[in-house]
Each structure stands twice: as structure tokens, then as C-alpha cells.
Short mmCIF file of C-alpha atoms and ligand atoms in Angstrom, two decimals:
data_model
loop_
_atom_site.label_atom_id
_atom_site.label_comp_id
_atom_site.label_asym_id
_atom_site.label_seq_id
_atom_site.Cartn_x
_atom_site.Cartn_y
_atom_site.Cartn_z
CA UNK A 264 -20.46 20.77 -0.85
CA UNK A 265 -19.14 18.28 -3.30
CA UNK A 266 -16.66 15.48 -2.15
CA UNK A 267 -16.11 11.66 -2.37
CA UNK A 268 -17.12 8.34 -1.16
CA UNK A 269 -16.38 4.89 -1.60
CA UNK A 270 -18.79 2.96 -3.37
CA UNK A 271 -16.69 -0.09 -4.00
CA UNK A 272 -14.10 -1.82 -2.63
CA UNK A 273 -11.82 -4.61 -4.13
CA UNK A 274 -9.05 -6.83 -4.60
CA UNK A 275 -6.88 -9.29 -6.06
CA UNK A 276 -4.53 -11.46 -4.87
CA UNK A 277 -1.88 -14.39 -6.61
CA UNK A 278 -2.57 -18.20 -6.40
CA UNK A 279 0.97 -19.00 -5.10
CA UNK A 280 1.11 -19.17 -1.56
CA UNK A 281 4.99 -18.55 0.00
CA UNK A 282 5.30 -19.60 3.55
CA UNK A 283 8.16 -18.91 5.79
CA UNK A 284 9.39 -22.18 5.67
CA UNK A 285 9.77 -21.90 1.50
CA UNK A 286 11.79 -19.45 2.19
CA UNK A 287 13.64 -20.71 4.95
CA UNK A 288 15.06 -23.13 1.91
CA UNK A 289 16.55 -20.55 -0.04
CA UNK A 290 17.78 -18.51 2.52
CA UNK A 291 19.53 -18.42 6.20
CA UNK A 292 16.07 -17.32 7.87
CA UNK A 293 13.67 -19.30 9.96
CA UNK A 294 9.30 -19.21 10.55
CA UNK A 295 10.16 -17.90 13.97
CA UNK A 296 12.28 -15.27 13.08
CA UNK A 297 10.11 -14.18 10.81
CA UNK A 298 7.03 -14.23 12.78
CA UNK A 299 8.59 -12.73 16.10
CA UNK A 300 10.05 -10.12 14.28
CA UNK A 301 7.00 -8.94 11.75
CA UNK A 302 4.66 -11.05 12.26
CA UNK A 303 4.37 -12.67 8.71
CA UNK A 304 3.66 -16.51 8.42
CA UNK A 305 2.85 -16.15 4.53
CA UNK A 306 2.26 -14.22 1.62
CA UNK A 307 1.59 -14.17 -2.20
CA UNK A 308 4.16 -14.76 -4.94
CA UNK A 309 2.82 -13.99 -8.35
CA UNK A 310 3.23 -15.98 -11.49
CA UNK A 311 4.78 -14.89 -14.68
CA UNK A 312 2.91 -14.83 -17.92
CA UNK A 313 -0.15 -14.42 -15.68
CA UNK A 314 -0.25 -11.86 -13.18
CA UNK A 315 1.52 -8.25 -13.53
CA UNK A 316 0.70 -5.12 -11.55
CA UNK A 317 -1.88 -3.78 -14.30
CA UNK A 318 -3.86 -7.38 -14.72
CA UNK A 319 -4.28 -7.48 -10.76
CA UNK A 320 -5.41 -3.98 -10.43
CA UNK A 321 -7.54 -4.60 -13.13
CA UNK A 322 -8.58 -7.54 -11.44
CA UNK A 323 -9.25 -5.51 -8.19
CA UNK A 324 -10.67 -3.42 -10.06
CA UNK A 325 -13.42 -5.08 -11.36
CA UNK A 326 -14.70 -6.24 -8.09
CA UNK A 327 -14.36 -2.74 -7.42
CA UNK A 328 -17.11 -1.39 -9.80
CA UNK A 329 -19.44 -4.61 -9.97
CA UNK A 330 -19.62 -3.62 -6.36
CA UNK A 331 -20.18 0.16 -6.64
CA UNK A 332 -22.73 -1.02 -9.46
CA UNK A 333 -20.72 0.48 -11.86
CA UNK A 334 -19.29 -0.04 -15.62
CA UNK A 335 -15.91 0.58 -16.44
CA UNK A 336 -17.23 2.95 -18.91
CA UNK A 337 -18.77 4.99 -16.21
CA UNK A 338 -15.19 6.03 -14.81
CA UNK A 339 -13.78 9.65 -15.42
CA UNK A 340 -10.56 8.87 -14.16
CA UNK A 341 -7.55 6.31 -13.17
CA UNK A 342 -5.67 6.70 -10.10
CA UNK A 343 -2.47 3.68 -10.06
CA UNK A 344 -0.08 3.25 -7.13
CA UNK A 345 2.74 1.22 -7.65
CA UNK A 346 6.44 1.39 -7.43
CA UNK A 347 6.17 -1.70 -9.24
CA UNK A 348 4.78 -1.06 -12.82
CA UNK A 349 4.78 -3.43 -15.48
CA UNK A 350 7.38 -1.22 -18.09
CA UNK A 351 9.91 1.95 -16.85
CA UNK A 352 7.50 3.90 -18.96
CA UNK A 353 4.61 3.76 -19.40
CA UNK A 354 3.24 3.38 -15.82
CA UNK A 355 0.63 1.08 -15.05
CA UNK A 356 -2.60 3.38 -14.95
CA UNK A 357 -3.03 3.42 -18.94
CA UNK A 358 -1.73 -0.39 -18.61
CA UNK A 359 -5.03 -1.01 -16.77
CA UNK A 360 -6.95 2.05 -18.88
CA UNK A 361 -6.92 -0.80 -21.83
CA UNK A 362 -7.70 -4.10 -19.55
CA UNK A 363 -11.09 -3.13 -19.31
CA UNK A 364 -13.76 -1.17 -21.58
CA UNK A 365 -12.75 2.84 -20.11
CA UNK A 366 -12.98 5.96 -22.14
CA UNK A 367 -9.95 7.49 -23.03
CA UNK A 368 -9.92 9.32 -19.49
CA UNK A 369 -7.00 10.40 -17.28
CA UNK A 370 -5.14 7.54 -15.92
CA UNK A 371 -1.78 8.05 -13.94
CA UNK A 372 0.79 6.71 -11.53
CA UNK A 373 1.36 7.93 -8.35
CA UNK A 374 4.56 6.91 -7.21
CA UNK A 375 4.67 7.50 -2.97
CA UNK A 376 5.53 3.56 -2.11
CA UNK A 377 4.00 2.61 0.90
CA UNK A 378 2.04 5.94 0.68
CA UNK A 379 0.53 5.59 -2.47
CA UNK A 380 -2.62 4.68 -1.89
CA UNK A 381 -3.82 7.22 0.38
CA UNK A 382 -1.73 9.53 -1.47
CA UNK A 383 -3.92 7.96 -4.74
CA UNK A 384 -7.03 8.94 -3.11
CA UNK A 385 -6.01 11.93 -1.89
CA UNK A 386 -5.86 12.63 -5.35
CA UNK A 387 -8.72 11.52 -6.60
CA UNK A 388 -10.38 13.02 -3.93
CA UNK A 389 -9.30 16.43 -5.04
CA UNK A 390 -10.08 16.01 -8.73
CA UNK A 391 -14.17 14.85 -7.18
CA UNK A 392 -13.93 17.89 -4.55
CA UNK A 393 -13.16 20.22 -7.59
CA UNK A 394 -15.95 19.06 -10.22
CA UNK A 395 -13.18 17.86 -11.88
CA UNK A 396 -14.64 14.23 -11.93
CA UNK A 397 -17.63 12.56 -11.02
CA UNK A 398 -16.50 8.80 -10.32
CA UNK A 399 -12.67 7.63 -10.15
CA UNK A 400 -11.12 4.86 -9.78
CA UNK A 401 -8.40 4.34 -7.20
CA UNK A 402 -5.46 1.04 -7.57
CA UNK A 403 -2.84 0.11 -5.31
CA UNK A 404 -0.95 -2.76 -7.17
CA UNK A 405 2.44 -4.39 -6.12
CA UNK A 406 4.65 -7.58 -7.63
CA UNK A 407 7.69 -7.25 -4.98
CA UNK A 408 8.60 -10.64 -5.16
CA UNK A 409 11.16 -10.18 -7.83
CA UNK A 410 13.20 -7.50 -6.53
CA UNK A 411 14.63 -8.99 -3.68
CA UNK A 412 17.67 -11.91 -4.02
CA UNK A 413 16.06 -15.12 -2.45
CA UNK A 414 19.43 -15.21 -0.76
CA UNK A 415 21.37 -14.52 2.79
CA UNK A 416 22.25 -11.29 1.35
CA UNK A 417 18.43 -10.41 0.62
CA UNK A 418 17.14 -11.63 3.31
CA UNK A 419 16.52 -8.62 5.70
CA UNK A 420 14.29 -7.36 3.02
CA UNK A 421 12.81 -10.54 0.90
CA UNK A 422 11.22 -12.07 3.76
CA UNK A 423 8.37 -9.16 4.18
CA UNK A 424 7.32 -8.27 1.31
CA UNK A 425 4.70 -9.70 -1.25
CA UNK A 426 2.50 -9.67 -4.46
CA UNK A 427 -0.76 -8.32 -4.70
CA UNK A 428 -3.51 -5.39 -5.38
CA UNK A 429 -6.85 -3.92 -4.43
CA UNK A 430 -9.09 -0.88 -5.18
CA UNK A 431 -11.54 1.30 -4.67
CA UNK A 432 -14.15 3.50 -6.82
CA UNK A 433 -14.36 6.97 -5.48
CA UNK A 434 -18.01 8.85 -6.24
CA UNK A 435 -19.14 12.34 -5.75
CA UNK A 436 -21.78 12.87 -3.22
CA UNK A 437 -23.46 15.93 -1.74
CA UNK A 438 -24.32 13.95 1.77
CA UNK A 439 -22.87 15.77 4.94
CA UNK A 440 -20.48 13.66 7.22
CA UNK A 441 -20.54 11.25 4.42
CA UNK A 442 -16.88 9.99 2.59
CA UNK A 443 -13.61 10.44 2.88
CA UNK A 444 -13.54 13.63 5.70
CA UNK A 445 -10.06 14.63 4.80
CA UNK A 446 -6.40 13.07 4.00
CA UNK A 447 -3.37 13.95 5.29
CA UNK A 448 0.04 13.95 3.26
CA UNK A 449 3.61 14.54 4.18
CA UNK A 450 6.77 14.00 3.32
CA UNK A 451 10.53 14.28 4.76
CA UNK A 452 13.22 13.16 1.49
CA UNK A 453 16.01 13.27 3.97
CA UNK A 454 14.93 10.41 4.66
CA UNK A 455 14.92 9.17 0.58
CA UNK A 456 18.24 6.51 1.20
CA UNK A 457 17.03 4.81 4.14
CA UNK A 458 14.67 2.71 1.99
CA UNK A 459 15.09 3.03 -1.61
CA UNK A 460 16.40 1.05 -5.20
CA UNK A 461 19.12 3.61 -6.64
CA UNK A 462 19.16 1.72 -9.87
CA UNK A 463 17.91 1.99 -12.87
CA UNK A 464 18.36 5.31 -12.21
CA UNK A 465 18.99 8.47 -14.52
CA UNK A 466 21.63 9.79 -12.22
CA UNK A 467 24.75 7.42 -13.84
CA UNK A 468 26.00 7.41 -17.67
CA UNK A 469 24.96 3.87 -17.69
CA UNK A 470 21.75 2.74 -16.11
CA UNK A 471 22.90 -0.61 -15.48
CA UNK A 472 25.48 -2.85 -15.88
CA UNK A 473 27.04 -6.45 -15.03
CA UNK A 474 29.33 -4.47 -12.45
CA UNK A 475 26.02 -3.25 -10.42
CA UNK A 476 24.15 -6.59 -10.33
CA UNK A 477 27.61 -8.29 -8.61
CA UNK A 478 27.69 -5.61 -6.23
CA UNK A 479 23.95 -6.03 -5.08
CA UNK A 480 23.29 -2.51 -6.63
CA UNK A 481 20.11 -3.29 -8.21
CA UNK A 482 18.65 -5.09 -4.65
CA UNK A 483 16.50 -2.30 -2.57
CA UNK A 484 18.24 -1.12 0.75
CA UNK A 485 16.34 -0.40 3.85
CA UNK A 486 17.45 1.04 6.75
CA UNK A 487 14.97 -1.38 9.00
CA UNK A 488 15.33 0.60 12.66
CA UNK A 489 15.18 3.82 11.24
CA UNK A 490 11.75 3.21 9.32
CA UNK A 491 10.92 1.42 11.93
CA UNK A 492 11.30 4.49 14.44
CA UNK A 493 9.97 6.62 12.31
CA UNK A 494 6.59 4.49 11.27
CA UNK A 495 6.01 4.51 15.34
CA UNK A 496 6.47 8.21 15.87
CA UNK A 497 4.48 9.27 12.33
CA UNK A 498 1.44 6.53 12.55
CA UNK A 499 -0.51 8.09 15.62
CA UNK A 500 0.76 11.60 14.06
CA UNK A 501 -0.64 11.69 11.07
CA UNK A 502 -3.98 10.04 12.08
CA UNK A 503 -4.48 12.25 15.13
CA UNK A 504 -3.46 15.62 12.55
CA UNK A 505 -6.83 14.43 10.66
CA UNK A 506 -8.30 13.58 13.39
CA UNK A 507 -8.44 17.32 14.80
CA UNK A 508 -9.40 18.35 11.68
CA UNK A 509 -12.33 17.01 11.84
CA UNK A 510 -12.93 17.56 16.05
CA UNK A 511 -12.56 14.13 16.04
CA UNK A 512 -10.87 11.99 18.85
CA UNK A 513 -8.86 8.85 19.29
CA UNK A 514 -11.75 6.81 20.89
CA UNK A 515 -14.53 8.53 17.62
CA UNK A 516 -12.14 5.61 15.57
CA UNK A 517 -14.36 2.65 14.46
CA UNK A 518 -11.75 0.84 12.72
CA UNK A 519 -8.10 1.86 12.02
CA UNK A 520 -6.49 0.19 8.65
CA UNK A 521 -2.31 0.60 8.73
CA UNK A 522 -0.54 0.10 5.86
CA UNK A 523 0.96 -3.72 6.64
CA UNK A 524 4.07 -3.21 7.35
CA UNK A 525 5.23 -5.26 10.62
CA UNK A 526 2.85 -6.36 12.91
CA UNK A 527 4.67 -4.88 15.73
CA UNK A 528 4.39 -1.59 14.14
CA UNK A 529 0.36 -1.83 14.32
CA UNK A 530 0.53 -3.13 18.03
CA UNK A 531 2.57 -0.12 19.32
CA UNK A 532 0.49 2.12 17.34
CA UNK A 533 -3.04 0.60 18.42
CA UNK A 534 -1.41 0.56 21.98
CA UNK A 535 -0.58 4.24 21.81
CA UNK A 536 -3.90 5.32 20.40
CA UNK A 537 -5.62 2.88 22.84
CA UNK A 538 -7.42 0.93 20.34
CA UNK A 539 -9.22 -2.20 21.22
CA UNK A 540 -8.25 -5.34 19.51
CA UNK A 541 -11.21 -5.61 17.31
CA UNK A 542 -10.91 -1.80 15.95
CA UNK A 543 -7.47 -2.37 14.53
CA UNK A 544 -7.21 -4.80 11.07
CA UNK A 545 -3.91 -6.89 10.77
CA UNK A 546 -3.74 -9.20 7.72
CA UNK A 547 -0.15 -9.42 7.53
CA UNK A 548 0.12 -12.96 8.25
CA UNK A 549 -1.23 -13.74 5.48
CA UNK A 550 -0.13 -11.39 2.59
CA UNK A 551 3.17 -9.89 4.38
CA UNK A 552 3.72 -6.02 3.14
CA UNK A 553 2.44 -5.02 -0.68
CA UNK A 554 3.58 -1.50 -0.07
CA UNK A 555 0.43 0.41 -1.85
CA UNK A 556 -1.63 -2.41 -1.91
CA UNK A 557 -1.66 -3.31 1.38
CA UNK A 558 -4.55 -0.88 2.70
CA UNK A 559 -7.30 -1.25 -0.40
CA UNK A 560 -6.27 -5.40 0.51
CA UNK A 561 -7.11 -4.60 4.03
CA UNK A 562 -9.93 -2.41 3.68
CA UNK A 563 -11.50 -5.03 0.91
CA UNK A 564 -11.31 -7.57 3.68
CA UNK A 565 -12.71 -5.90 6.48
CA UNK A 566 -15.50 -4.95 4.38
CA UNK A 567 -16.00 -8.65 3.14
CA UNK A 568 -15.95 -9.69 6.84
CA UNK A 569 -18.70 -7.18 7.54
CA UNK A 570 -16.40 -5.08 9.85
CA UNK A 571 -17.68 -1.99 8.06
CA UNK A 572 -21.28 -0.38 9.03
CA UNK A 573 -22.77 2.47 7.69
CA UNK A 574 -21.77 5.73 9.60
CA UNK A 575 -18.59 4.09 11.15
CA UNK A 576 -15.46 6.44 11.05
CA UNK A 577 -12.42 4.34 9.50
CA UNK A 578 -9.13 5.39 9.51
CA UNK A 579 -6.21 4.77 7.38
CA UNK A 580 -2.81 5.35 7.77
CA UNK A 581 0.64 4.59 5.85
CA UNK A 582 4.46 5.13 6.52
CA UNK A 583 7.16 4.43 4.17
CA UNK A 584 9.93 5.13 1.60
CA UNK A 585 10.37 8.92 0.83
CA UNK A 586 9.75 9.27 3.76
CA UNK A 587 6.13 9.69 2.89
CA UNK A 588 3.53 9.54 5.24
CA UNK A 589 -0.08 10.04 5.00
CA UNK A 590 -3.67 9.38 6.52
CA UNK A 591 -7.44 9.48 5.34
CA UNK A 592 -10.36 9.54 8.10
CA UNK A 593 -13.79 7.86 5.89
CA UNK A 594 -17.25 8.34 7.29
CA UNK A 595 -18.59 5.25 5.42
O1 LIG B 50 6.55 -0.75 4.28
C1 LIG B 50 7.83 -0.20 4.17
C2 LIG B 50 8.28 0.26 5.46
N1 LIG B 50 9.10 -0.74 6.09
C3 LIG B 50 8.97 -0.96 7.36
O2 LIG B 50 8.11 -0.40 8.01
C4 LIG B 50 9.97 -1.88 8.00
C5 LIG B 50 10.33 -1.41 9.37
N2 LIG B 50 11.35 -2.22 9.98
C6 LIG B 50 11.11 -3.50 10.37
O3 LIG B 50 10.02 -4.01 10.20
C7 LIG B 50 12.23 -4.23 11.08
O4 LIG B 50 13.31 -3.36 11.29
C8 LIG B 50 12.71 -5.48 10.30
C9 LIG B 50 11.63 -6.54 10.36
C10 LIG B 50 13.03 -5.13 8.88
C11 LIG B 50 13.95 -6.06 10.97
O5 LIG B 50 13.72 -6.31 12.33
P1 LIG B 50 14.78 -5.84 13.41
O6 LIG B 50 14.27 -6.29 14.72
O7 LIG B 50 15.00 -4.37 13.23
O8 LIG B 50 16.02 -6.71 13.03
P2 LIG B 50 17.49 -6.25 12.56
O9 LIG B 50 17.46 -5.68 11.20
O10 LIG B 50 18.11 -5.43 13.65
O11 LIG B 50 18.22 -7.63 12.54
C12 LIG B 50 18.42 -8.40 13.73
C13 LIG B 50 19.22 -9.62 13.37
C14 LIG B 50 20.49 -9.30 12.60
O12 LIG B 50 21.48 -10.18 13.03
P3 LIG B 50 22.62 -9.70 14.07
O13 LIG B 50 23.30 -8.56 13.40
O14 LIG B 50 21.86 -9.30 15.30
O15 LIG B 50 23.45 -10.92 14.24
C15 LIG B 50 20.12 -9.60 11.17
O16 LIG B 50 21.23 -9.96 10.39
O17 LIG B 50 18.47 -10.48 12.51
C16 LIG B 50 19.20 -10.76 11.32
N3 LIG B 50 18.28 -10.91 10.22
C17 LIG B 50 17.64 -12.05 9.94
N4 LIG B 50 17.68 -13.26 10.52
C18 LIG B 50 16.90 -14.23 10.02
C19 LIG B 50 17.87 -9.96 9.31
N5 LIG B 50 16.98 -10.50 8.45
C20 LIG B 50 16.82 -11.79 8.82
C21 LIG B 50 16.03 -12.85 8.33
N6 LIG B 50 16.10 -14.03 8.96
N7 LIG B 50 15.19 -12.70 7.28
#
């Protein structure tokens, strides 16, 4: 039977380091508030007129398929998650679709935040299962560091989240027990207001105005406890729904990638599933959360560290806005 595997992997991340105590100058926060409560001691801010959520994921990108031994004109299709994309409209795929030499192939956002990714290559993965394609490409791709106010008001929010982007290339394969073994997608929109940005919205006459920047309208809310609550309930979930699936266990896991999103969320988690330390990848510290980027960042480094073997069974998991949650099991 016909299905996917990674060939590639990639990523891309800003020059500009931002460390807790930068921000500590623009804001009532502190490093050890930061750190004791997520776990972040830095991240990546990116730099106008240079980077933008298509030139990074094209960045990634690239590594991606020099990697997988591939040419951008070898691609059949562009997956792009982002909540971030360069315009409104157009989204980012087709941004990156004319970065680099593709065909005029399918290229598309996938907007499912902190989900996107997996939900990207859940995606892809369907379009490879069905024939559909042969080789995809698959982006997460975030600049966050301009949507929150460097300011007391922002705080809560502004000191976790960061710049950045990596990627994968997706191929078909007939090899048994070989790929991505199945993904896992849900979502609860309930749940939509507890972490959202309402505007620019289509709901109101006007889509913005000088009224809704003074009132903080245009900032992202988040509800921190509730996702919070929620990430520790849905992580183990979601990754234990594949792993049945596939008659899989808890202890089968070789290496379990979380989306990034507090470092306390991915000890409870590894606790619950009892994961050793060296099965679980935090990067955190170093690149806080980039919402869809965060797991193609993570699973790029892990497999630059050489934490990846042949025939290991990684997981990846992801909670966030929506709510949308969502896991992959990959026999690599
Ligand atoms: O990837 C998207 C999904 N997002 C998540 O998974 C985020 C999940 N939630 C979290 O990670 C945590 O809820 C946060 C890190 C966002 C917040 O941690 P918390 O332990 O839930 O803190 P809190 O919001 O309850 O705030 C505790 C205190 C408050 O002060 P009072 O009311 O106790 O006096 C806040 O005003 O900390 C204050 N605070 C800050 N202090 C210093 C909030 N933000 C900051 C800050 N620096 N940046």
C-alpha cells in the first residue's frame, strides 16, 4: 500500500537572539519568572526587510530537499502552516511556490495554529496515500514577534512566543512499517475564544480602527490555565489514540516531539506517559513557542543531533488555539 515518509527534514531560524532579560526592559517581567513558569531563557526575533514567514519556510525548505536529495522542481505539492502569513490574502504557500524553482503545483495554507503542522502533514499525507502526489512538501512558518505589545499589558502572552520555521519533504513509499503510521486530528471550537486575535476580522463593518488598537483589540488573548489544562489532558490523549491504532504502546515510543509550548507542559506529559528523559525533545529554551513551527524546528534538531535511527518510532504531538489537537506516530 502506498503512503509517506520523510525524506528530509529542515529549518530556519532568525539571527536576532531575544533573551529574557531584553525583555525584562520593556516590560514588568523578570528571567525567573519566565523560566519557572515556561521554561524559556530565549528565543528568535526576526528582522524586517529580511525575514518573513514565506523566505524562512523557503529557507527551511531548502535544507529540506538538499537533504531528501531533491529539486524543488521535483515537488507535486505545497503544504504551509502559519497563522502568520506574510499578506491577509494570499497565504504564504504560493508566497514560497515562487521563492524557489516549483512547478505551478498546489500550494496552500493550513490554518490550525499550534496544530498546523501535523495537521499539514496529515494532509499531505492523504494527498501521497491517495496517488494524488508523489513527493510534497510540508512548512510550518511563524513571525509572532510582532503581534504582541512589548508592554505590561502584553506581557502574559509576548514573553513565549517567537520567530521561526522548519520543514519536511513527504515521499511515497511502498515499504511496510515504514513513514508516517497514522495522524490523529481533532478539534473542540468551544474552545475558539480562549486563545485567539478577533481582529481583522470579517465579523464588524469596519475591520479595524484607531478605537480597537487603544482598547488592545488587535493584541491576541489567551486564556493561559485553560489551555494549559487542556494541553495536559489532550497531549497523552491524542498520542495514545494513535498509538492503539497501530497496537502500539507507551514504552514502543523512541522519541516523543511536543509542540513547544511550556516546558512544564512536556514534563507532566513525559511524566504521565513515563518517558525517560532522553526520549522526550525540549528546545524551548532556546526558541520559546513558534506555534506551527515548533515541531519541524524540533524534529530538524533531533535529527541533526543524531537522535533519530532508522526503524525508531517518533511521535509528535500538538495542542493549541481552536482548540485543535493532533498527533502523528513516524516509523523513520
Ligand atoms: O502554544 C499555544 C498554547 N499555549 C499554551 O499552551 C500556554 C499554556 N499556558 C501557559 O503556558 C501558562 O498558563 C502561562 C505561562 C501562559 C502562564 O503561567 P501561569 O502559571 O498560568 O500564570 P498566570 O497567568 O496565572 O499568572 C500568574 C501571575 C499573575 O499575577 P497575579 O495575578 O498572580 O498577581 C500574572 O499577572 O503572573 C503574572 N504574569 C507575569 N509576571 C511576570 C503574567 N505574565 C507575566 C510575565 N512576567 N510575563
Amino acid at each position: 500500500m502506498i503512503h509517506s515518509k520523510i525524506t528530509g527534514v529542515g529549518m530556519y531560524v532568525p539571527e536576532q537572539v531575544v533573551t529574557n532579560d531584553d525583555l525584562s526592559k520593556m516590560m514588568d517581567t523578570s528571567d525567573e519568572w519566565i523560566i519557572e513558569r515556561t521554561g524559556i531563557k530565549e528565543r528568535r526575533f526576526f528582522k524586517e526587510g529580511e525575514d518573513t514567514v514565506s523566505s524562512m519556510g523557503a529557507h527551511a525548505a531548502e535544507q529540506a530537499l538538499e537533504r531528501a536529495g531533491k529539486k524543488a522542481e521535483d515537488i507535486d505539492l505545497i503544504v504551509m502552516a502559519t497563522l502568520s502569513s506574510d499578506y491577509n490574502f494570499p497565504g504564504s504557500g504560493v508566497l514560497v511556490q515562487r521563492k524557489l524553482p516549483f512547478r505551478q503545483i498546489p500550494a496552500f495554507d493550513v490554518r490550525a495554529q499550534c496544530s498546523g503542522f501535523i495537521y499539514a502533514l496529515s494532509v499531505a499525507d492523504q494527498f501521497i496515500k491517495t496517488g494524488m502526489v508523489k513527493n510534497a512538501l510540508v512548512i510550518g512558518s511563524e513571525v509572532q514577534s510582532n503581534v504582541f505589545e512589548k508592554s505590561d499589558r502584553g506581557r502574559n502572552m509576548a514573553v513565549i512566543f517567537g520567530d521561526g520555521a522548519g520543514a519536511v519533504v513527504l515521499e511515497a513509499t511502498e515499504e511496510p512499517n515504514k513513514g508516517i503510521l497514522t495522524t490523529k486530528l481533532h478539534s473542540d471550537g468551544r474552545f475558539a475564544e480562549e486563545l485567539y486575535l478577533e481582529h481583522p476580522g470579517s465579523r464588524r463593518k469596519e475591520r479595524f480602527s484607531p478605537d480597537m488598537i487603544e482598547k488592545g483589540e488587535l493584541l491576541p488573548y489567551m486564556n493561559g490555565k485553560m489551555v494549559f489544562v487542556n494541553a495536559l489532558k489532550y497531549f497523552p490523549e491524542v498520542i495514545r489514540e494513535a498509538l492503539t491504532e497501530c497496537n502500539l504502546k507507551d514504552s514502543d515510543i523512541d522519541l516523543l516531539i511536543p509542540h513547544q509550548a511550556n516546558a512544564r507542559i512536556t514534563v507532566q506529559v513525559q511524566k504521565e506517559m513515563n518517558l525517560p528523559d532522553g526520549k522526550v525533545i525540549s528546545n524551548i529554551d532556546r526558541f520559546g513557542n513558534t506555534t506551527a513551527a515548533s515541531i519541524p524546528i524540533a524534529l530538524c534538531e533531533a535529527w541533526q543531533d543524531g537522535k533519530i535511527k532508522d526503524g525508531d518510532l517518533i511521535a509528535i504531538a500538538s495542542f493549541g488555539s481552536g482548540f485543535m489537537w493532533a498527533s502523528a506516530l513516524i516509523r523513520w
